[in-house]
Short mmCIF file of C-alpha atoms and ligand atoms in Angstrom, two decimals:
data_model
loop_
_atom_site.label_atom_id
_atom_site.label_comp_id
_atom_site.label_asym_id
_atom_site.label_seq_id
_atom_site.Cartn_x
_atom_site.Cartn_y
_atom_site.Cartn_z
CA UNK O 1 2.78 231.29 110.56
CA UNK O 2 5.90 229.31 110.14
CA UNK O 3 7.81 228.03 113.72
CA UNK O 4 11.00 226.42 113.79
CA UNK O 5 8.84 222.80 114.63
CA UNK O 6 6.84 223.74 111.65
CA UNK O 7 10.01 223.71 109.01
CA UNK O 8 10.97 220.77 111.05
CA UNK O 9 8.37 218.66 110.37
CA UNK O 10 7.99 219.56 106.66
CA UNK O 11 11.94 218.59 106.09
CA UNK O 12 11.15 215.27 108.19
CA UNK O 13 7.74 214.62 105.45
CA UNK O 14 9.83 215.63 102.01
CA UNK O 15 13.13 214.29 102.88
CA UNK O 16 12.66 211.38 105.06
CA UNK O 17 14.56 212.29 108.01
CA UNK O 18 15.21 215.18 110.28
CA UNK O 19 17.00 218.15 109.88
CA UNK O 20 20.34 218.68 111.23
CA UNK O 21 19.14 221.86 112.64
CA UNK O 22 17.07 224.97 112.12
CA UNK O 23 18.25 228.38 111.84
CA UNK O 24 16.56 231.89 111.16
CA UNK O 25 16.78 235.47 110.94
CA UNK O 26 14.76 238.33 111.26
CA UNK O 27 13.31 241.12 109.45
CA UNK O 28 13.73 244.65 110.15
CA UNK O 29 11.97 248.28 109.99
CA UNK O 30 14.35 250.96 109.71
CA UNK O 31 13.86 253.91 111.77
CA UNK O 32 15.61 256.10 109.65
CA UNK O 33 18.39 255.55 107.00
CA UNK O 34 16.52 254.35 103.30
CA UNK O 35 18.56 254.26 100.35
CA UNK O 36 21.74 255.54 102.47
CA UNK O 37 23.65 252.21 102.43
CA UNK O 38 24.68 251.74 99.11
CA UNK O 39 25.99 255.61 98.94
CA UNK O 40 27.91 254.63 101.78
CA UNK O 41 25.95 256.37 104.23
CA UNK O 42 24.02 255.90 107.76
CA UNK O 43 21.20 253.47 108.51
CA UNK O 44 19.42 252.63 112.05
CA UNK O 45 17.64 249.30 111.73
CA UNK O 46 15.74 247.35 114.59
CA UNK O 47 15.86 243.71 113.78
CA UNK O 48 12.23 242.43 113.69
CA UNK O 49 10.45 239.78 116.16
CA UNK O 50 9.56 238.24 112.45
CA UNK O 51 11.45 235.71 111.30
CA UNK O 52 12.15 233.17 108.19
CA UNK O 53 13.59 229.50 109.17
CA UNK O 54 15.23 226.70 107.87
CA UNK O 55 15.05 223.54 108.56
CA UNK O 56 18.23 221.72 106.86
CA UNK O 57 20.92 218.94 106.40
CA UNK O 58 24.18 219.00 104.31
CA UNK O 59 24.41 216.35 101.28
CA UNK O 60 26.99 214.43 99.79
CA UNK O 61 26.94 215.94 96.45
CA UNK O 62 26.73 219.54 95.43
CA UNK O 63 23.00 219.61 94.77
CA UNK O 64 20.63 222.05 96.73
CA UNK O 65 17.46 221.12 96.91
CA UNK O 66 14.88 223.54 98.32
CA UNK O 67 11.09 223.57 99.49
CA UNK O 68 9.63 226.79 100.69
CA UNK O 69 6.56 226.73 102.65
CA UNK O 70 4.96 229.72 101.09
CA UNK O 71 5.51 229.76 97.46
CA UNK O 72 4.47 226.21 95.64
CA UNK O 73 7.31 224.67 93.52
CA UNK O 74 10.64 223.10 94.64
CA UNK O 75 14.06 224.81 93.68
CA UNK O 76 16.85 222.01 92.24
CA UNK O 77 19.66 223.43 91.28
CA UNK O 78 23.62 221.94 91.59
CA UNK O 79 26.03 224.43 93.43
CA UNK O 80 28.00 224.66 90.48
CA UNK O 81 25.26 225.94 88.09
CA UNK O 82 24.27 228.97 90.14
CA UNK O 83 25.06 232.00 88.72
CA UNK O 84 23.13 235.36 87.55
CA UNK O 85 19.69 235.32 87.64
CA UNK O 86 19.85 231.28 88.21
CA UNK O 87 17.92 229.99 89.96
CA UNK O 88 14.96 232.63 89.70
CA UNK O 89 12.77 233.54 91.98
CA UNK O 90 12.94 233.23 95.91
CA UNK O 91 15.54 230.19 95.27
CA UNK O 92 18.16 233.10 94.06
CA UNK O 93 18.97 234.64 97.58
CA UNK O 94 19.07 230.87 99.08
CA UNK O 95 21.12 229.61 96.49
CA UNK O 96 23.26 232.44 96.47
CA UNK O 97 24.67 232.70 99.54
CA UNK O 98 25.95 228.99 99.23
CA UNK O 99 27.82 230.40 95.87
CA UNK O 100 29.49 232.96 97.42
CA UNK O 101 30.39 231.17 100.27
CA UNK O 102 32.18 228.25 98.27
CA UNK O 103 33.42 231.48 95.97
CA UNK O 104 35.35 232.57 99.27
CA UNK O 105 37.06 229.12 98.97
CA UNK O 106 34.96 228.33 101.62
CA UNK O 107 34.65 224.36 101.73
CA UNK O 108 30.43 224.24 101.40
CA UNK O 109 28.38 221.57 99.53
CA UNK O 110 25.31 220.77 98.81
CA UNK O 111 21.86 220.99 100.70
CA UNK O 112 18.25 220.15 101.30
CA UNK O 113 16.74 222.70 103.19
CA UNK O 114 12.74 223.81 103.74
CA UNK O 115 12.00 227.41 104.51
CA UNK O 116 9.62 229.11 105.73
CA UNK O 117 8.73 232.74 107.26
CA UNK O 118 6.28 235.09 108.78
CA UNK O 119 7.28 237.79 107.48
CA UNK O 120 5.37 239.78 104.56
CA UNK O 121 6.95 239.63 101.32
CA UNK O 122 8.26 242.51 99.31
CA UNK O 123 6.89 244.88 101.69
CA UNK O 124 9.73 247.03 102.78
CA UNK O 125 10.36 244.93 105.94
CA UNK O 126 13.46 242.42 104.28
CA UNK O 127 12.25 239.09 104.12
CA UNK O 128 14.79 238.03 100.98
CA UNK O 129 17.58 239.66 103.52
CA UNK O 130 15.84 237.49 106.04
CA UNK O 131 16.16 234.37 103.98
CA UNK O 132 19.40 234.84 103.08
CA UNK O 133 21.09 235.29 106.36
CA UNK O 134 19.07 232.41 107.73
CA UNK O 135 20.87 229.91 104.83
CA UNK O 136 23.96 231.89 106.04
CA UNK O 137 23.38 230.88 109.41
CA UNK O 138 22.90 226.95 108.46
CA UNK O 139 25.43 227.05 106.31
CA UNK O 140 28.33 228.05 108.64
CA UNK O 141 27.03 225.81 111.19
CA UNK O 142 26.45 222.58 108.61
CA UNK O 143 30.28 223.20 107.13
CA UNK O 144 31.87 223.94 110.50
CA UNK O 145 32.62 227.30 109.38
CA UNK O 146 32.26 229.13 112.75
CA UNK O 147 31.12 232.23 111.46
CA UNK O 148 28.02 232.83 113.57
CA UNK O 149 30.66 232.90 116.68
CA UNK O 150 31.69 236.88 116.51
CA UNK O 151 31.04 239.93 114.75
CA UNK O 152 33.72 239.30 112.07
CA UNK O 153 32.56 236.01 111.19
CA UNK O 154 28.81 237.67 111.19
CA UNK O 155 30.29 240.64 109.43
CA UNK O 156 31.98 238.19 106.70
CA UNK O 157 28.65 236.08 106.36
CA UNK O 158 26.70 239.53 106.23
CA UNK O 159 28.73 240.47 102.81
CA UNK O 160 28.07 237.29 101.27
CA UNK O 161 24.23 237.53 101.68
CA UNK O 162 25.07 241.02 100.10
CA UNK O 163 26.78 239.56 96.98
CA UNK O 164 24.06 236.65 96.84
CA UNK O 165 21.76 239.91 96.38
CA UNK O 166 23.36 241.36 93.74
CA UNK O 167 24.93 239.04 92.13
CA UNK O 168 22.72 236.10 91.68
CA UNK O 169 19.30 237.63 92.40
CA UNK O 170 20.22 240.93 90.42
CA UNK O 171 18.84 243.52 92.89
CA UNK O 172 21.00 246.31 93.44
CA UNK O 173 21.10 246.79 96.91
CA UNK O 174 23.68 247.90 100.13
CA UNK O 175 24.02 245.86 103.06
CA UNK O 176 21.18 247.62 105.71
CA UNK O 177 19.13 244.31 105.90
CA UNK O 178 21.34 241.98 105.75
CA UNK O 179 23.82 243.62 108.66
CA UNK O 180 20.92 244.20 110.59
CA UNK O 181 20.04 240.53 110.41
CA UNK O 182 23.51 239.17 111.42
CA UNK O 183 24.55 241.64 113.53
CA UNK O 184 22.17 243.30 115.15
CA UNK O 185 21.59 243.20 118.97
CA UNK O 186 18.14 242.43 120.40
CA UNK O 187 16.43 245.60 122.28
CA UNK O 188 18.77 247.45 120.03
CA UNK O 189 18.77 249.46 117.39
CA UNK O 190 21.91 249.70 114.94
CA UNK O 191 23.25 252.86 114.16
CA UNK O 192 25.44 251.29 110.93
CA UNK O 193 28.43 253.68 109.30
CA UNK O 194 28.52 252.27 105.81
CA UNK O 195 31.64 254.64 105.61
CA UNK O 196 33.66 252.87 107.43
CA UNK O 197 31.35 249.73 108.70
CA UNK O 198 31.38 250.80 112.16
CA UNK O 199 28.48 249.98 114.39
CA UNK O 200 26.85 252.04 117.58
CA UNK O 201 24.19 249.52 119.49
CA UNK O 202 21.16 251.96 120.33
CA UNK O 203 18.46 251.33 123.13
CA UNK O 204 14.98 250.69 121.70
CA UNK O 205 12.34 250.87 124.18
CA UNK O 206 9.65 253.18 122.86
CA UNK O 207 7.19 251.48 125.43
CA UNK O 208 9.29 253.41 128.13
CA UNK O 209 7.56 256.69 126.24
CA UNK O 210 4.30 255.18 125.77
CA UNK O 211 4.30 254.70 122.82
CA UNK O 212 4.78 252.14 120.35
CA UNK O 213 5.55 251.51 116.68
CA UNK O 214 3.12 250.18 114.59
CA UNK O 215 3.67 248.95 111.20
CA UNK O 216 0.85 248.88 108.91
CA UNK O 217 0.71 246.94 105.75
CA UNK O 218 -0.44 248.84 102.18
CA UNK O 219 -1.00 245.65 100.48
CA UNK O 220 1.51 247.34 97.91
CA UNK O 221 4.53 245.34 97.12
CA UNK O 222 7.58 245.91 95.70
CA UNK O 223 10.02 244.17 93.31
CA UNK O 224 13.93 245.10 94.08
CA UNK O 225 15.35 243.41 91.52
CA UNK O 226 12.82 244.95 88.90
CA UNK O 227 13.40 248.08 87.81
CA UNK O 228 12.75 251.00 90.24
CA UNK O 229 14.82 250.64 92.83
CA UNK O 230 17.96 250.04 90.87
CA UNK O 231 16.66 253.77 88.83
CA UNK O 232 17.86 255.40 92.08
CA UNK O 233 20.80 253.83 92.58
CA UNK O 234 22.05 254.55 89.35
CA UNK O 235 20.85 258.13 90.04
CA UNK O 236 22.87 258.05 93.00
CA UNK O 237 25.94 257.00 91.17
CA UNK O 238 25.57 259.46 88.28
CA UNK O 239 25.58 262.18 91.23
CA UNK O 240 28.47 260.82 92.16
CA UNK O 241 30.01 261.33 89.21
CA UNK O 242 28.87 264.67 88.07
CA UNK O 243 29.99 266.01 91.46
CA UNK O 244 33.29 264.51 91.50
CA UNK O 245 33.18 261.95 94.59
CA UNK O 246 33.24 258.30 94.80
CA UNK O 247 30.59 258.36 97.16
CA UNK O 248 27.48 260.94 97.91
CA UNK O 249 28.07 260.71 101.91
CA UNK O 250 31.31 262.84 100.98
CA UNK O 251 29.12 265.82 100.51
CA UNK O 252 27.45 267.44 104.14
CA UNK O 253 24.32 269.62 104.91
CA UNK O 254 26.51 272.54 104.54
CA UNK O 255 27.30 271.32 101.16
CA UNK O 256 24.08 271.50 99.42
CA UNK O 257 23.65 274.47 98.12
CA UNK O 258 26.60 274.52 95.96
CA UNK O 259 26.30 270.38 95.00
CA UNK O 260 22.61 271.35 93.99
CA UNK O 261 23.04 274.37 92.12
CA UNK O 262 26.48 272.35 90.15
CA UNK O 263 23.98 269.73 89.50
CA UNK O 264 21.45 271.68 87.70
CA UNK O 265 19.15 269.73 87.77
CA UNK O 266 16.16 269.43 89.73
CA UNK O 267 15.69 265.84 89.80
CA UNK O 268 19.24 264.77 90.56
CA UNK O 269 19.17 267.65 93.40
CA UNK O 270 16.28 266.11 95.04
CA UNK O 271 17.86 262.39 94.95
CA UNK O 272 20.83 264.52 96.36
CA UNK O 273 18.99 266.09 99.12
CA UNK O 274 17.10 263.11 100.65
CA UNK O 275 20.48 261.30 100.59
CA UNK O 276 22.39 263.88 102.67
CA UNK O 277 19.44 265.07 104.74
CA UNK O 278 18.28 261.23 105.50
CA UNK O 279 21.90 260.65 106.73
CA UNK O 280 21.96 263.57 108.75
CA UNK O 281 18.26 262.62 109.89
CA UNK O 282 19.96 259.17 111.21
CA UNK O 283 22.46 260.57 113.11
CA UNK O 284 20.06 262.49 115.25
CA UNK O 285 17.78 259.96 115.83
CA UNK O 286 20.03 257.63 117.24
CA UNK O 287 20.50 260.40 119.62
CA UNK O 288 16.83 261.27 120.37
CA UNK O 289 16.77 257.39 120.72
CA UNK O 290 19.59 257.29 123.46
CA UNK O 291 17.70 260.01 125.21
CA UNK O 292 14.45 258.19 125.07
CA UNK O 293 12.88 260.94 123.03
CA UNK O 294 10.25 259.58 120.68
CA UNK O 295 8.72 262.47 119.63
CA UNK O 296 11.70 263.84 118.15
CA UNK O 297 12.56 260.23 117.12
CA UNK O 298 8.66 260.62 115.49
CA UNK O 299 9.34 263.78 114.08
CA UNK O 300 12.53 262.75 111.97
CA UNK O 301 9.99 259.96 110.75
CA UNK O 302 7.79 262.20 109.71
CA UNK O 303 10.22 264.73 107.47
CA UNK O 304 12.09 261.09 106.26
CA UNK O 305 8.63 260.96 105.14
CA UNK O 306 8.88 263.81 103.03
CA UNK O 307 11.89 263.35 101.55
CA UNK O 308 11.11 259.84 100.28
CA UNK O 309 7.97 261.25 98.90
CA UNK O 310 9.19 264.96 97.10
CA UNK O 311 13.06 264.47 96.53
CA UNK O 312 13.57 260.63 96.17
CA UNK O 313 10.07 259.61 94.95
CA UNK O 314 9.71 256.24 96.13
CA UNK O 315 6.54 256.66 97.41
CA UNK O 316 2.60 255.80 96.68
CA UNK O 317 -0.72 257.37 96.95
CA UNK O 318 -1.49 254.58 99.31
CA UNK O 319 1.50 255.11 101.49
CA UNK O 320 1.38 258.72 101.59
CA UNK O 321 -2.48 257.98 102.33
CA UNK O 322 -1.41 255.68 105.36
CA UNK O 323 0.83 258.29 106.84
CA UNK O 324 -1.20 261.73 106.75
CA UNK O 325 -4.14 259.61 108.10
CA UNK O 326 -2.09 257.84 111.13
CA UNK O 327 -0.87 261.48 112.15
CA UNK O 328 -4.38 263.26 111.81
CA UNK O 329 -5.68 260.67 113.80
CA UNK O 330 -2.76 260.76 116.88
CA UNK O 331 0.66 259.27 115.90
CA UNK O 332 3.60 261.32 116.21
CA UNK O 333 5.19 260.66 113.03
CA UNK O 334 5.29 258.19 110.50
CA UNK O 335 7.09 256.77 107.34
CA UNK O 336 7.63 254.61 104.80
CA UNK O 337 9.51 251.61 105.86
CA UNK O 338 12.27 250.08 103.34
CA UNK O 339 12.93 250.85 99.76
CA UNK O 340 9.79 252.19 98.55
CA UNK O 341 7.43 251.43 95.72
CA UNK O 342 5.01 249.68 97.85
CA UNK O 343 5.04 247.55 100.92
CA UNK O 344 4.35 249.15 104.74
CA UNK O 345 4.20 252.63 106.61
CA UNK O 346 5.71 252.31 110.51
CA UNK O 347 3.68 255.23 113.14
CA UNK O 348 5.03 255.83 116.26
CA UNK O 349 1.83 256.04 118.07
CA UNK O 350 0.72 256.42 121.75
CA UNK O 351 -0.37 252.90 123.19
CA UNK O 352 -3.72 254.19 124.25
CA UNK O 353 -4.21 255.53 120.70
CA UNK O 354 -3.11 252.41 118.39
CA UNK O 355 -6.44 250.96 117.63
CA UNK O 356 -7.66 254.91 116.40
CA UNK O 357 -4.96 255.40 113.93
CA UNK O 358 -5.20 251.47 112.63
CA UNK O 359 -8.69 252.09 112.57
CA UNK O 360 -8.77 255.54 110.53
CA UNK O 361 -6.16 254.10 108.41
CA UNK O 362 -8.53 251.15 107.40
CA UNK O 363 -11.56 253.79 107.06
CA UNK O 364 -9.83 255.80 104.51
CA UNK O 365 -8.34 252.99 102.63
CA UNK O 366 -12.12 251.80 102.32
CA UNK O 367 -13.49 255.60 101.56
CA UNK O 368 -10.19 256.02 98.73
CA UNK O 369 -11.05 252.49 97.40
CA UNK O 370 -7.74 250.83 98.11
CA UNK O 371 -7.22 247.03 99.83
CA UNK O 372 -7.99 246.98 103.51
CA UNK O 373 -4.77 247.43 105.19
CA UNK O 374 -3.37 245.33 108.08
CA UNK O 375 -1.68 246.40 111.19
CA UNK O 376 0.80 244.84 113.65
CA UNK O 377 2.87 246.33 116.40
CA UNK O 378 6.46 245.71 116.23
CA UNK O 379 8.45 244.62 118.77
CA UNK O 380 12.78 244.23 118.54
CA UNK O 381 13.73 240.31 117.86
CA UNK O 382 17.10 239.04 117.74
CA UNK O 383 19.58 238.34 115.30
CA UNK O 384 20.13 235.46 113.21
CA UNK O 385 21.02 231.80 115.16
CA UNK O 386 19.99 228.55 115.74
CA UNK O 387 16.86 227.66 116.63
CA UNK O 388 16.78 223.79 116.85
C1 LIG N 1 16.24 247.67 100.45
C2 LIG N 1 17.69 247.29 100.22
C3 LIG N 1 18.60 247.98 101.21
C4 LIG N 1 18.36 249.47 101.26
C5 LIG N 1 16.87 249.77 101.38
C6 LIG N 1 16.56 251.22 101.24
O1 LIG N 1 15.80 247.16 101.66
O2 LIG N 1 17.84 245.90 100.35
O3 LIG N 1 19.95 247.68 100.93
O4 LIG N 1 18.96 250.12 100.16
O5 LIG N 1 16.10 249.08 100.43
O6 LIG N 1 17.06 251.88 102.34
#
């Protein structure tokens, strides 16, 4: 468990002085809203009371230098070298956001810079999002670029983590995480428009209900930038195509019919359908949120569920496992959390009931075989700042 003192204290060790600062960002669990982004659709994110931190100081020369806590190894690399798929590894999405920073002509150099998070990586809950946006953070602070002051500047830093994503680490993603990370508001979650990057700030207080969400970890994990995830996004775009749109939120629930029968197909339909029903899913929960309704909020979880499973197929045995076993024994919905192929499963689940459904979780992971799974109730953190 990383803390801002933590990173501190391991710059202070490697580098032989102290930090100019320390910065983070958060993780998030998405209510509702998975693999709308990039199809330029809706997503409702809660930024996560999990965070990754860095502790860092700008250099002279162009060279970052980078020490993670968690994974052994240090990351070298000069500013002017990074480019696709270099560095590799965790050092990409750090790395990346300087380069497209300084490729907005904006007047960044080099860094030394120790990270390190509690979040869980590659389990559906952003942590490279998380890692990103917390360089972001340093950075505009470090080069006097004044972009953590308002939403624009966070909205500007949010598309550059974006491109570092895509462009240097070579996942495929939209910009869910790394909006929710910048500019999300605590006790809030963020209904996000990818249409037309508007924002609507939604109460999140399931305690008020009774209830809370807890997330519980498969031990599955995920790789975005191998393979799978990048499959459906190229599905997506192929949809696109055959159907005549530049983007798949052009085409409505009363649309479906005809868009699925034109497709002909009855994989490309289902992609179809979870895209258009999960964005018409996230619209309504953002309402059932406003009006403090968390079974219905529970109940969109639970057919997101379903959709993620049968028409999108990003899900596992274990996952699916986790959710039918946290409803049969009292939560009100539940889901996969993030882009699928492993990682965690979020329940809304009555307080009184939250150590049955971890607990009959655990027993049928043992009884199937699987890892033991861990739980952890989630509570809304804040958005990406300065810590030190
Ligand atoms: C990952 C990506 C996001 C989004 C989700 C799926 O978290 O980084 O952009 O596509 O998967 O909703």
């Amino acid at each position: 468990m990383s803390t801002a003192r933590t990173v501190a204290d391991r710059f202070r060790e490697r580098f032989g002085h102290a930090p100019a600062g320390v910065w983070s960002a958060p993780g998030r669990f998405n209510l509702m809203g998975e693999h709308t982004d990039y199809n330029g659709g809706f997503c409702l994110p809660v930024p996560l009371d999990r965070r990754t931190r860095v502790a860092a100081a700008a250099r002279d020369d162009d060279l970052l230098h980078m020490v993670s806590l968690d994974v052994p190894g240090e990351v070298d690399v000069p500013l002017h070298e990074v480019r696709a798929g270099r560095p590799e590894g965790w050092g990409a999405y750090a790395a990346g956001v300087l380069w497209a920073l300084g490729g907005d002509g904006l007047p960044v150099r080099g860094v030394d810079l120790v990270v390190g998070s509690d979040l869980l990586i590659g389990a559906g809950l952003s942590s490279s999002a998380a890692l990103e946006c917390s360089v972001a953070a340093a950075a505009s602070d470090l080069f006097d670029l004044g972009l953590l002051a308002d939403d624009a500047g966070r909205a500007r830093l949010a598309r550059h983590c974006q491109s570092a994503e895509n462009e240097i680490a070579l996942a495929p993603t939209g910009g869910v995480d790394q909006t929710s990370a910048l500019r999300g508001m605590k006790g809030h979650a963020l209904l996000i428009d990818f249409l037309n990057h508007t924002l609507r700030p939604v109460p999140y207080d399931p305690a008020r209900s009774g209830a809370g969400v807890l997330i519980l970890d498969t031990r599955t994990r995920h790789s975005l930038s191998a393979g799978h995830f990048g499959d459906r996004h190229a599905e997506c775009d192929r949809i696109a195509d055959l159907l005549g749109v530049d983007l798949l939120r052009r085409i409505g629930v009363d649309d479906l019919p005809v868009a699925e029968a034109e497709l002909g197909d009855p994989t490309l339909a289902g992609r179809l359908r979870h895209v258009v029903t999960e964005n018409a899913r996230a619209v309504k929960m953002a309402d059932d949120l406003e009006a403090g309704d968390w079974r219905a909020v529970a109940g969109g979880m639970t057919a997101a569920h379903a959709s993620m499973r049968d028409d999108l197929e990003v899900s596992l045995p274990q996952i699916d496992l986790a959710v039918e076993e946290a409803i049969a024994a009292g939560a009100w919905g539940a889901r996969l959390v993030g882009g699928g192929f492993g990682g965690c499963v979020m329940a809304v689940v009555p307080v009184d009931r939250v150590r049955d459904v971890a607990g009959a979780v655990q027993e049928a992971f043992a009884v199937a075989g699987y890892e033991a799974p861990t739980g952890f109730l989630a509570t809304a953190g804040s958005p990406a700042g300065r810590d030190l």
